Short mmCIF file of C-alpha atoms in Angstrom, two decimals:
data_model
loop_
_atom_site.label_atom_id
_atom_site.label_comp_id
_atom_site.label_asym_id
_atom_site.label_seq_id
_atom_site.Cartn_x
_atom_site.Cartn_y
_atom_site.Cartn_z
CA MET B 1 -135.17 -93.23 -32.66
CA PHE B 2 -138.48 -93.39 -30.79
CA ILE B 3 -139.97 -95.61 -33.50
CA MET B 4 -136.94 -97.90 -33.45
CA LYS B 5 -137.28 -98.27 -29.66
CA LYS B 6 -140.87 -99.38 -30.18
CA PHE B 7 -139.69 -101.96 -32.71
CA ILE B 8 -137.12 -103.34 -30.26
CA VAL B 9 -139.62 -103.49 -27.38
CA LEU B 10 -142.18 -105.34 -29.50
CA LEU B 11 -139.55 -107.79 -30.74
CA LEU B 12 -138.47 -108.52 -27.16
CA LEU B 13 -142.10 -109.12 -26.20
CA PHE B 14 -142.36 -111.64 -29.03
CA ILE B 15 -139.21 -113.44 -27.92
CA SER B 16 -140.05 -113.38 -24.20
CA THR B 17 -143.33 -115.19 -24.94
CA GLU B 18 -141.37 -118.35 -25.72
CA SER B 19 -139.43 -118.20 -22.44
CA LEU B 20 -142.58 -117.68 -20.39
CA TYR B 21 -144.47 -120.55 -21.98
CA SER B 22 -141.50 -122.93 -21.92
CA GLN B 23 -141.66 -122.81 -18.11
CA LEU B 24 -145.40 -123.51 -18.16
CA MET B 25 -145.00 -126.39 -20.58
CA GLN B 26 -142.72 -128.29 -18.22
CA ASP B 27 -145.69 -128.91 -15.93
CA SER B 28 -148.03 -130.37 -18.53
CA LYS B 29 -147.49 -132.69 -21.47
CA LYS B 30 -151.04 -131.95 -22.57
CA VAL B 31 -150.11 -128.43 -23.71
CA THR B 32 -147.53 -127.56 -26.35
CA LEU B 33 -146.32 -124.29 -27.79
CA ASN B 34 -143.84 -123.63 -30.57
CA GLY B 35 -143.24 -121.08 -33.28
CA TYR B 36 -140.62 -118.73 -34.64
CA VAL B 37 -139.44 -115.16 -34.88
CA LYS B 38 -138.33 -113.81 -38.25
CA TYR B 39 -136.95 -110.57 -39.59
CA MET B 40 -137.16 -110.00 -43.34
CA ASN B 41 -136.03 -107.06 -45.39
CA THR B 42 -137.53 -106.68 -48.88
CA ILE B 43 -136.10 -104.51 -51.63
CA MET B 44 -138.32 -103.94 -54.67
CA ASP B 45 -137.49 -102.57 -58.11
CA LEU B 46 -140.93 -101.60 -59.40
CA PRO B 47 -142.13 -100.17 -62.72
CA ASP B 48 -142.25 -96.38 -62.88
CA TYR B 49 -146.05 -96.24 -62.66
CA GLN B 50 -146.00 -98.19 -59.40
CA SER B 51 -143.17 -96.16 -57.89
CA ALA B 52 -145.11 -92.98 -58.59
CA TYR B 53 -148.27 -94.53 -57.09
CA ILE B 54 -146.56 -94.94 -53.71
CA GLY B 55 -144.83 -91.59 -53.86
CA GLN B 56 -141.36 -92.74 -54.93
CA PRO B 57 -139.33 -91.17 -57.78
CA LYS B 58 -138.83 -93.09 -61.00
CA GLY B 59 -136.11 -95.69 -60.77
CA ALA B 60 -136.09 -95.66 -56.96
CA TRP B 61 -135.82 -98.92 -55.06
CA VAL B 62 -138.68 -99.50 -52.63
CA ASN B 63 -137.79 -100.86 -49.19
CA GLU B 64 -139.87 -102.76 -46.64
CA SER B 65 -138.97 -104.47 -43.35
CA MET B 66 -140.98 -106.93 -41.28
CA PHE B 67 -140.67 -108.60 -37.88
CA HIS B 68 -142.76 -111.75 -37.98
CA ASN B 69 -143.64 -113.85 -34.94
CA ARG B 70 -145.68 -117.06 -35.02
CA LEU B 71 -147.17 -118.99 -32.09
CA ASN B 72 -148.63 -122.50 -32.47
CA PHE B 73 -150.63 -123.63 -29.42
CA ARG B 74 -152.04 -127.14 -28.83
CA TRP B 75 -154.11 -128.35 -25.90
CA HIS B 76 -154.78 -132.09 -25.77
CA LEU B 77 -157.84 -132.13 -23.55
CA SER B 78 -158.15 -135.92 -23.79
CA ASN B 79 -157.05 -138.79 -26.00
CA SER B 80 -159.86 -137.89 -28.39
CA LEU B 81 -160.18 -134.11 -28.14
CA THR B 82 -157.63 -131.45 -29.18
CA PHE B 83 -157.86 -127.67 -29.32
CA ALA B 84 -155.49 -125.57 -31.46
CA ALA B 85 -154.87 -121.87 -31.89
CA GLU B 86 -152.17 -120.49 -34.18
CA ALA B 87 -151.46 -116.84 -34.90
CA ARG B 88 -148.91 -114.72 -36.72
CA ASN B 89 -147.99 -111.20 -35.65
CA ARG B 90 -146.33 -108.90 -38.17
CA LEU B 91 -144.70 -105.55 -37.52
CA ILE B 92 -144.21 -103.90 -40.93
CA TYR B 93 -142.53 -100.60 -41.77
CA GLY B 94 -141.05 -98.97 -44.84
CA ASP B 95 -142.00 -97.34 -48.13
CA MET B 96 -145.06 -99.51 -48.81
CA VAL B 97 -146.66 -98.64 -45.47
CA GLU B 98 -145.89 -94.95 -45.85
CA GLY B 99 -146.80 -94.51 -49.51
CA PHE B 100 -149.31 -97.17 -50.61
CA GLN B 101 -152.80 -95.94 -49.69
CA GLY B 102 -154.47 -99.35 -49.71
CA TYR B 103 -151.63 -101.32 -48.13
CA ARG B 104 -153.00 -101.28 -44.58
CA ASP B 105 -156.39 -102.50 -45.80
CA MET B 106 -154.75 -105.27 -47.82
CA ILE B 107 -152.79 -106.52 -44.79
CA ASN B 108 -155.96 -106.32 -42.69
CA ASP B 109 -158.10 -108.34 -45.13
CA ASP B 110 -159.51 -111.60 -43.82
CA PHE B 111 -161.36 -113.77 -46.32
CA GLY B 112 -162.83 -116.19 -43.77
CA TYR B 113 -166.29 -116.30 -42.25
CA LEU B 114 -165.10 -115.86 -38.64
CA ASP B 115 -165.01 -112.11 -38.08
CA GLY B 116 -162.26 -110.31 -36.19
CA LEU B 117 -159.46 -112.88 -36.45
CA THR B 118 -157.25 -110.52 -38.48
CA ASN B 119 -156.66 -106.98 -37.23
CA ASN B 120 -154.28 -104.06 -37.59
CA ILE B 121 -153.96 -103.39 -33.88
CA ILE B 122 -151.57 -100.45 -34.41
CA GLU B 123 -151.62 -98.20 -37.50
CA LYS B 124 -149.20 -95.28 -37.82
CA ASP B 125 -147.88 -93.31 -40.76
CA ALA B 126 -144.55 -95.15 -40.66
CA TYR B 127 -145.51 -98.64 -39.48
CA LEU B 128 -148.32 -101.05 -38.64
CA LEU B 129 -148.72 -104.05 -36.35
CA ASN B 130 -151.03 -106.80 -37.57
CA THR B 131 -152.13 -109.97 -35.83
CA SER B 132 -153.91 -112.82 -37.61
CA VAL B 133 -155.31 -116.05 -36.18
CA ASP B 134 -155.08 -118.40 -39.16
CA ARG B 135 -155.76 -121.64 -37.25
CA LEU B 136 -158.47 -121.99 -34.61
CA TRP B 137 -160.05 -125.40 -34.40
CA VAL B 138 -161.31 -128.23 -32.23
CA ASN B 139 -160.62 -131.79 -33.36
CA TYR B 140 -162.37 -134.95 -32.17
CA ARG B 141 -161.04 -138.40 -33.07
CA LYS B 142 -162.55 -141.75 -32.15
CA GLY B 143 -161.43 -144.94 -33.81
CA LYS B 144 -161.55 -144.46 -37.58
CA PHE B 145 -163.59 -141.25 -37.41
CA GLU B 146 -162.30 -137.68 -37.07
CA ALA B 147 -164.15 -134.34 -37.01
CA LYS B 148 -162.60 -130.88 -37.04
CA ILE B 149 -164.43 -127.56 -36.81
CA GLY B 150 -162.98 -124.06 -37.08
CA ARG B 151 -160.27 -122.28 -39.07
CA GLN B 152 -158.06 -124.97 -40.58
CA ARG B 153 -156.15 -125.91 -43.70
CA ILE B 154 -157.78 -128.46 -46.01
CA ASN B 155 -155.04 -129.57 -48.36
CA TRP B 156 -156.14 -131.86 -51.18
CA GLY B 157 -153.37 -130.86 -53.59
CA GLN B 158 -150.86 -133.34 -55.03
CA ALA B 159 -148.66 -131.15 -57.23
CA TYR B 160 -146.00 -128.69 -56.03
CA VAL B 161 -146.72 -125.30 -57.64
CA TRP B 162 -150.29 -125.34 -58.99
CA ASN B 163 -153.03 -127.29 -57.19
CA PRO B 164 -156.38 -127.33 -59.03
CA ASN B 165 -157.66 -129.89 -56.47
CA ASP B 166 -157.05 -127.38 -53.65
CA ILE B 167 -160.53 -125.86 -53.88
CA PHE B 168 -160.80 -124.71 -50.25
CA ASN B 169 -157.68 -122.62 -49.70
CA ALA B 170 -155.57 -121.89 -52.77
CA TYR B 171 -152.13 -120.38 -52.16
CA SER B 172 -149.46 -118.52 -54.09
CA PHE B 173 -146.09 -120.12 -54.81
CA PHE B 174 -144.57 -116.63 -54.70
CA ASP B 175 -145.51 -116.12 -51.02
CA PHE B 176 -142.63 -118.27 -49.74
CA ASP B 177 -142.53 -116.54 -46.34
CA TYR B 178 -145.97 -117.95 -45.41
CA GLU B 179 -144.95 -121.59 -44.99
CA GLU B 180 -148.14 -122.57 -43.17
CA LYS B 181 -150.38 -121.31 -46.01
CA PRO B 182 -153.91 -119.91 -45.50
CA GLY B 183 -156.76 -121.75 -43.83
CA SER B 184 -160.53 -121.99 -44.22
CA ASP B 185 -163.42 -121.58 -41.80
CA ALA B 186 -164.87 -125.03 -42.22
CA ILE B 187 -166.25 -128.27 -40.85
CA ARG B 188 -164.28 -131.34 -41.94
CA LEU B 189 -165.37 -134.94 -41.36
CA GLN B 190 -162.93 -137.78 -42.08
CA TYR B 191 -163.27 -141.56 -42.04
CA PHE B 192 -160.32 -143.93 -42.49
CA PRO B 193 -161.63 -147.30 -43.80
CA THR B 194 -158.08 -148.70 -44.05
CA PHE B 195 -154.55 -147.54 -43.33
CA THR B 196 -154.19 -146.31 -46.93
CA SER B 197 -157.65 -144.86 -47.64
CA THR B 198 -159.57 -141.77 -46.54
CA ALA B 199 -163.11 -140.53 -47.08
CA GLU B 200 -163.87 -136.88 -46.33
CA LEU B 201 -166.68 -134.35 -46.35
CA ALA B 202 -165.83 -130.65 -45.93
CA VAL B 203 -167.95 -127.49 -45.84
CA LYS B 204 -166.43 -124.01 -45.91
CA VAL B 205 -168.03 -120.57 -45.51
CA ASP B 206 -166.10 -117.46 -46.61
CA ALA B 207 -166.39 -113.77 -45.68
CA LYS B 208 -169.11 -113.27 -48.32
CA GLU B 209 -171.07 -116.16 -46.79
CA ARG B 210 -170.54 -118.28 -49.89
CA ILE B 211 -170.42 -122.03 -49.33
CA THR B 212 -167.92 -124.45 -50.79
CA ALA B 213 -168.76 -128.07 -50.00
CA ALA B 214 -167.20 -131.23 -51.39
CA GLY B 215 -166.66 -134.92 -50.81
CA TYR B 216 -163.27 -136.58 -51.25
CA TYR B 217 -162.00 -140.16 -51.42
CA ARG B 218 -158.36 -141.25 -51.47
CA PHE B 219 -157.00 -144.80 -51.82
CA THR B 220 -153.89 -146.71 -52.85
CA SER B 221 -153.73 -149.10 -55.79
CA TRP B 222 -150.98 -150.36 -58.14
CA GLY B 223 -148.41 -148.44 -56.11
CA TYR B 224 -150.20 -145.09 -56.63
CA ASP B 225 -152.32 -142.88 -54.42
CA PHE B 226 -155.50 -141.87 -56.25
CA GLN B 227 -158.10 -139.32 -55.20
CA PHE B 228 -161.48 -138.15 -56.45
CA LEU B 229 -163.55 -135.17 -55.33
CA GLY B 230 -166.81 -133.48 -56.21
CA GLY B 231 -169.08 -130.76 -54.84
CA ILE B 232 -170.07 -127.12 -55.14
CA LEU B 233 -167.76 -124.11 -55.29
CA ASN B 234 -168.76 -120.69 -53.91
CA ASP B 235 -172.50 -121.44 -54.03
CA ASP B 236 -172.91 -121.32 -57.80
CA GLU B 237 -170.46 -123.71 -59.51
CA TYR B 238 -170.19 -127.48 -59.60
CA VAL B 239 -166.71 -128.93 -59.27
CA ALA B 240 -165.27 -132.38 -59.92
CA GLY B 241 -161.64 -133.45 -59.80
CA ALA B 242 -159.11 -136.23 -59.54
CA GLY B 243 -155.45 -136.55 -58.65
CA TRP B 244 -152.65 -139.06 -58.29
CA SER B 245 -149.15 -139.47 -56.85
CA GLY B 246 -146.70 -142.28 -57.39
CA ASN B 247 -143.49 -143.18 -59.17
CA ILE B 248 -142.24 -144.06 -62.63
CA ASN B 249 -139.13 -146.11 -61.88
CA ASP B 250 -137.21 -143.83 -59.47
CA ALA B 251 -138.94 -140.58 -60.48
CA GLY B 252 -141.94 -139.13 -58.66
CA PHE B 253 -145.04 -138.55 -60.78
CA ASN B 254 -147.96 -136.40 -59.56
CA GLY B 255 -150.93 -134.73 -61.14
CA GLU B 256 -154.32 -133.13 -60.67
CA VAL B 257 -157.27 -132.28 -62.87
CA THR B 258 -160.37 -130.26 -61.96
CA TYR B 259 -163.45 -129.34 -63.96
CA ILE B 260 -165.68 -126.44 -62.89
CA GLN B 261 -169.16 -125.98 -64.36
CA PRO B 262 -171.41 -122.99 -63.52
CA ALA B 263 -174.76 -124.07 -62.09
CA GLU B 264 -176.47 -121.82 -64.65
CA SER B 265 -174.30 -122.09 -67.74
CA ASN B 266 -174.80 -120.28 -71.03
CA GLN B 267 -172.76 -119.51 -74.14
CA ASN B 268 -170.76 -116.86 -72.31
CA ASN B 269 -170.34 -118.83 -69.12
CA SER B 270 -169.24 -122.39 -69.91
CA GLY B 271 -167.22 -124.89 -67.91
CA ILE B 272 -163.45 -124.68 -67.43
CA LEU B 273 -160.72 -127.28 -67.08
CA LEU B 274 -157.67 -126.91 -64.82
CA SER B 275 -154.83 -129.42 -64.81
CA SER B 276 -151.25 -129.84 -63.56
CA ILE B 277 -148.64 -132.60 -64.00
CA SER B 278 -145.42 -132.81 -61.99
CA VAL B 279 -142.30 -135.02 -62.05
CA ASN B 280 -139.36 -135.05 -59.64
CA TYR B 281 -136.08 -136.95 -59.32
CA MET B 282 -133.23 -137.16 -56.81
CA PHE B 283 -129.80 -137.87 -58.34
CA ASN B 284 -127.08 -139.84 -56.54
CA ASN B 285 -125.16 -136.64 -55.79
CA SER B 286 -128.22 -135.22 -53.90
CA LEU B 287 -129.22 -132.90 -56.75
CA TYR B 288 -133.02 -132.68 -56.68
CA PHE B 289 -134.90 -131.74 -59.85
CA MET B 290 -138.58 -130.98 -60.35
CA ALA B 291 -140.66 -129.99 -63.38
CA GLU B 292 -144.34 -129.12 -63.62
CA GLY B 293 -146.79 -128.01 -66.28
CA TYR B 294 -150.15 -126.30 -65.80
CA TYR B 295 -153.17 -125.67 -67.99
CA ASN B 296 -155.52 -122.84 -66.95
CA GLY B 297 -158.81 -123.05 -68.84
CA ASN B 298 -159.97 -119.89 -67.05
CA PHE B 299 -157.22 -117.70 -68.51
CA GLU B 300 -159.47 -115.74 -70.91
CA ASN B 301 -161.81 -114.76 -68.07
CA MET B 302 -159.12 -113.37 -65.77
CA ASN B 303 -158.27 -110.09 -67.56
CA VAL B 304 -154.86 -109.83 -65.89
CA ASN B 305 -152.90 -106.84 -67.22
CA ARG B 306 -150.14 -106.41 -64.63
CA PHE B 307 -147.89 -108.66 -62.57
CA SER B 308 -148.68 -106.61 -59.48
CA GLY B 309 -152.43 -107.12 -59.85
CA PHE B 310 -151.87 -110.86 -59.70
CA TYR B 311 -149.12 -110.85 -57.07
CA PHE B 312 -151.16 -109.10 -54.37
CA GLN B 313 -154.67 -110.44 -55.10
CA ASP B 314 -156.54 -113.06 -53.11
CA LEU B 315 -156.14 -116.25 -55.10
CA SER B 316 -158.79 -118.83 -55.86
CA VAL B 317 -158.49 -122.21 -57.56
CA LYS B 318 -159.46 -120.48 -60.84
CA THR B 319 -156.72 -117.82 -60.72
CA LEU B 320 -153.54 -119.79 -60.07
CA SER B 321 -151.61 -118.51 -63.09
CA PHE B 322 -151.64 -115.58 -65.53
CA SER B 323 -151.11 -117.73 -68.63
CA GLU B 324 -153.16 -120.45 -70.32
CA PHE B 325 -150.12 -122.74 -70.20
CA SER B 326 -147.39 -122.38 -67.58
CA TRP B 327 -144.17 -124.32 -67.20
CA PHE B 328 -141.99 -124.72 -64.12
CA ALA B 329 -138.56 -126.22 -63.39
CA GLN B 330 -136.56 -126.22 -60.17
CA ALA B 331 -133.22 -127.62 -59.06
CA SER B 332 -132.01 -127.83 -55.45
CA TYR B 333 -128.57 -128.88 -54.24
CA PRO B 334 -126.84 -129.06 -50.81
CA ILE B 335 -123.76 -126.97 -51.57
CA HIS B 336 -122.50 -127.60 -48.02
CA PRO B 337 -124.04 -129.47 -45.06
CA LEU B 338 -125.15 -126.07 -43.78
CA LEU B 339 -125.87 -124.37 -47.12
CA ASP B 340 -128.64 -125.22 -49.62
CA GLY B 341 -129.09 -123.60 -53.01
CA THR B 342 -132.25 -123.59 -55.14
CA PHE B 343 -132.98 -122.21 -58.59
CA ALA B 344 -136.55 -122.06 -59.93
CA PHE B 345 -137.83 -120.91 -63.31
CA MET B 346 -141.32 -120.40 -64.76
CA TYR B 347 -142.24 -119.68 -68.36
CA TYR B 348 -145.54 -118.09 -69.47
CA PRO B 349 -146.00 -118.41 -73.26
CA ASP B 350 -149.12 -116.21 -73.47
CA ILE B 351 -147.29 -113.14 -72.19
CA ASN B 352 -143.85 -114.17 -73.48
CA GLY B 353 -142.80 -113.85 -69.86
CA TYR B 354 -140.84 -115.60 -67.17
CA PHE B 355 -140.22 -115.82 -63.43
CA ILE B 356 -136.73 -116.48 -62.01
CA ASN B 357 -136.26 -117.43 -58.36
CA PRO B 358 -132.76 -118.21 -57.01
CA SER B 359 -132.36 -118.69 -53.25
CA LEU B 360 -129.75 -119.64 -50.64
CA LYS B 361 -130.41 -120.95 -47.12
CA TYR B 362 -127.70 -121.19 -44.46
CA SER B 363 -128.22 -122.92 -41.10
CA LEU B 364 -126.35 -121.16 -38.30
CA THR B 365 -127.66 -123.66 -35.72
CA ASN B 366 -130.42 -126.28 -35.61
CA ASN B 367 -133.05 -123.57 -35.13
CA VAL B 368 -131.47 -120.44 -36.63
CA GLN B 369 -131.44 -119.88 -40.39
CA LEU B 370 -130.31 -117.12 -42.73
CA SER B 371 -131.68 -117.00 -46.26
CA MET B 372 -131.67 -114.85 -49.37
CA HIS B 373 -134.33 -115.02 -52.08
CA SER B 374 -134.72 -113.21 -55.36
CA GLN B 375 -137.83 -112.98 -57.54
CA ILE B 376 -137.69 -111.59 -61.08
CA PHE B 377 -140.82 -111.20 -63.21
CA GLN B 378 -140.89 -110.13 -66.84
CA GLY B 379 -143.64 -110.27 -69.45
CA LYS B 380 -145.89 -108.33 -71.82
CA PHE B 381 -149.63 -108.09 -71.18
CA GLY B 382 -151.76 -107.28 -74.24
CA GLY B 383 -150.77 -103.99 -75.84
CA ASN B 384 -148.82 -102.79 -72.81
CA GLU B 385 -145.09 -102.38 -72.80
CA LYS B 386 -142.99 -105.17 -71.36
CA GLU B 387 -143.20 -105.12 -67.55
CA LYS B 388 -140.41 -106.13 -65.21
CA ILE B 389 -140.47 -106.36 -61.40
CA ASN B 390 -137.58 -107.41 -59.15
CA PHE B 391 -137.74 -108.46 -55.49
CA LEU B 392 -134.80 -109.19 -53.20
CA PHE B 393 -135.44 -110.70 -49.75
CA PHE B 394 -133.04 -111.12 -46.84
CA ARG B 395 -134.43 -113.21 -43.95
CA PHE B 396 -133.34 -114.24 -40.47
CA LYS B 397 -135.41 -116.98 -38.75
CA TRP B 398 -135.24 -118.36 -35.22
CA SER B 399 -137.51 -121.32 -34.43
CA PHE B 400 -138.46 -122.44 -30.94
#
């Protein structure tokens, strides 16, 4: 009961923040604040070896709950200068916190150069409270020039699921609850020659003090957006890529290709190719369909032998999938003006495996949403027995 009281007090503190700032915002149009509060319950059906690892009996369902608050702050100091700070606060409790020895460290990991922006500020046997500042930047814009320094998201991807052009901050499709996606500690310079073209230079430093730096150019021609990029990845690899987005008749057509070459290559360390192609189409009855294929030339170097090892790891552009070829299809349909249904499916030929992801989202009001998501993984890695993991998520979200 004492622990539950703490949960309620912390949740009220999260909610009251919005009321306090809404009064302050009325006095100044130069400052904005928005965000959300979410509660999500996760039920996991894990393999026996994982259940035993976190102290659960074989066949037991593992349970985890999370209160998640996000605050997005903007301060427009002038017409040219803007400061932003965005943070997420997560209160997590359940079987994973109590039984998984490395879980607290995993939640506390921060892969950026700026130290101290992610912290477990409360750690107890039954729960933990983590805060993470994933956006912290200053932006200057004058005419056609823009410069941004600090923790930010640099999104160069064109496809939906796998983005080999996203060399600065790769993300996992499975982490649906993190809509904002991770950021990078970087300097980004942009120049806009025309309304439909952009030239960029970005430099990122990670927690290991490795540098990723690249140039990027995007333009429109023949009804398509094209982009080209090139630079260095993590100090010791050269990278070059291209992407496009456009339409074939009424269907969307997107793709990306990236080639990575070690600076000091040899017979055991040659270049790799990564590529994705995506198509999408909206039918007259509002049914939306998407399909995507991905080639991972780095598959043989990954040595993935479990779904869990991939699911919880820090991703890079070279570890986006655990199969040399991966295939994806998704259909979404508005069942009711307030209810949307989505069904996604992935197939991994190299492990004779699949991923199934049905979900339902119901809008109670304009800013309150209930949703249910399921994730089912099955496949066989090497000589291991077939592995199957099931996740079931129930989420309540209030945006302000």
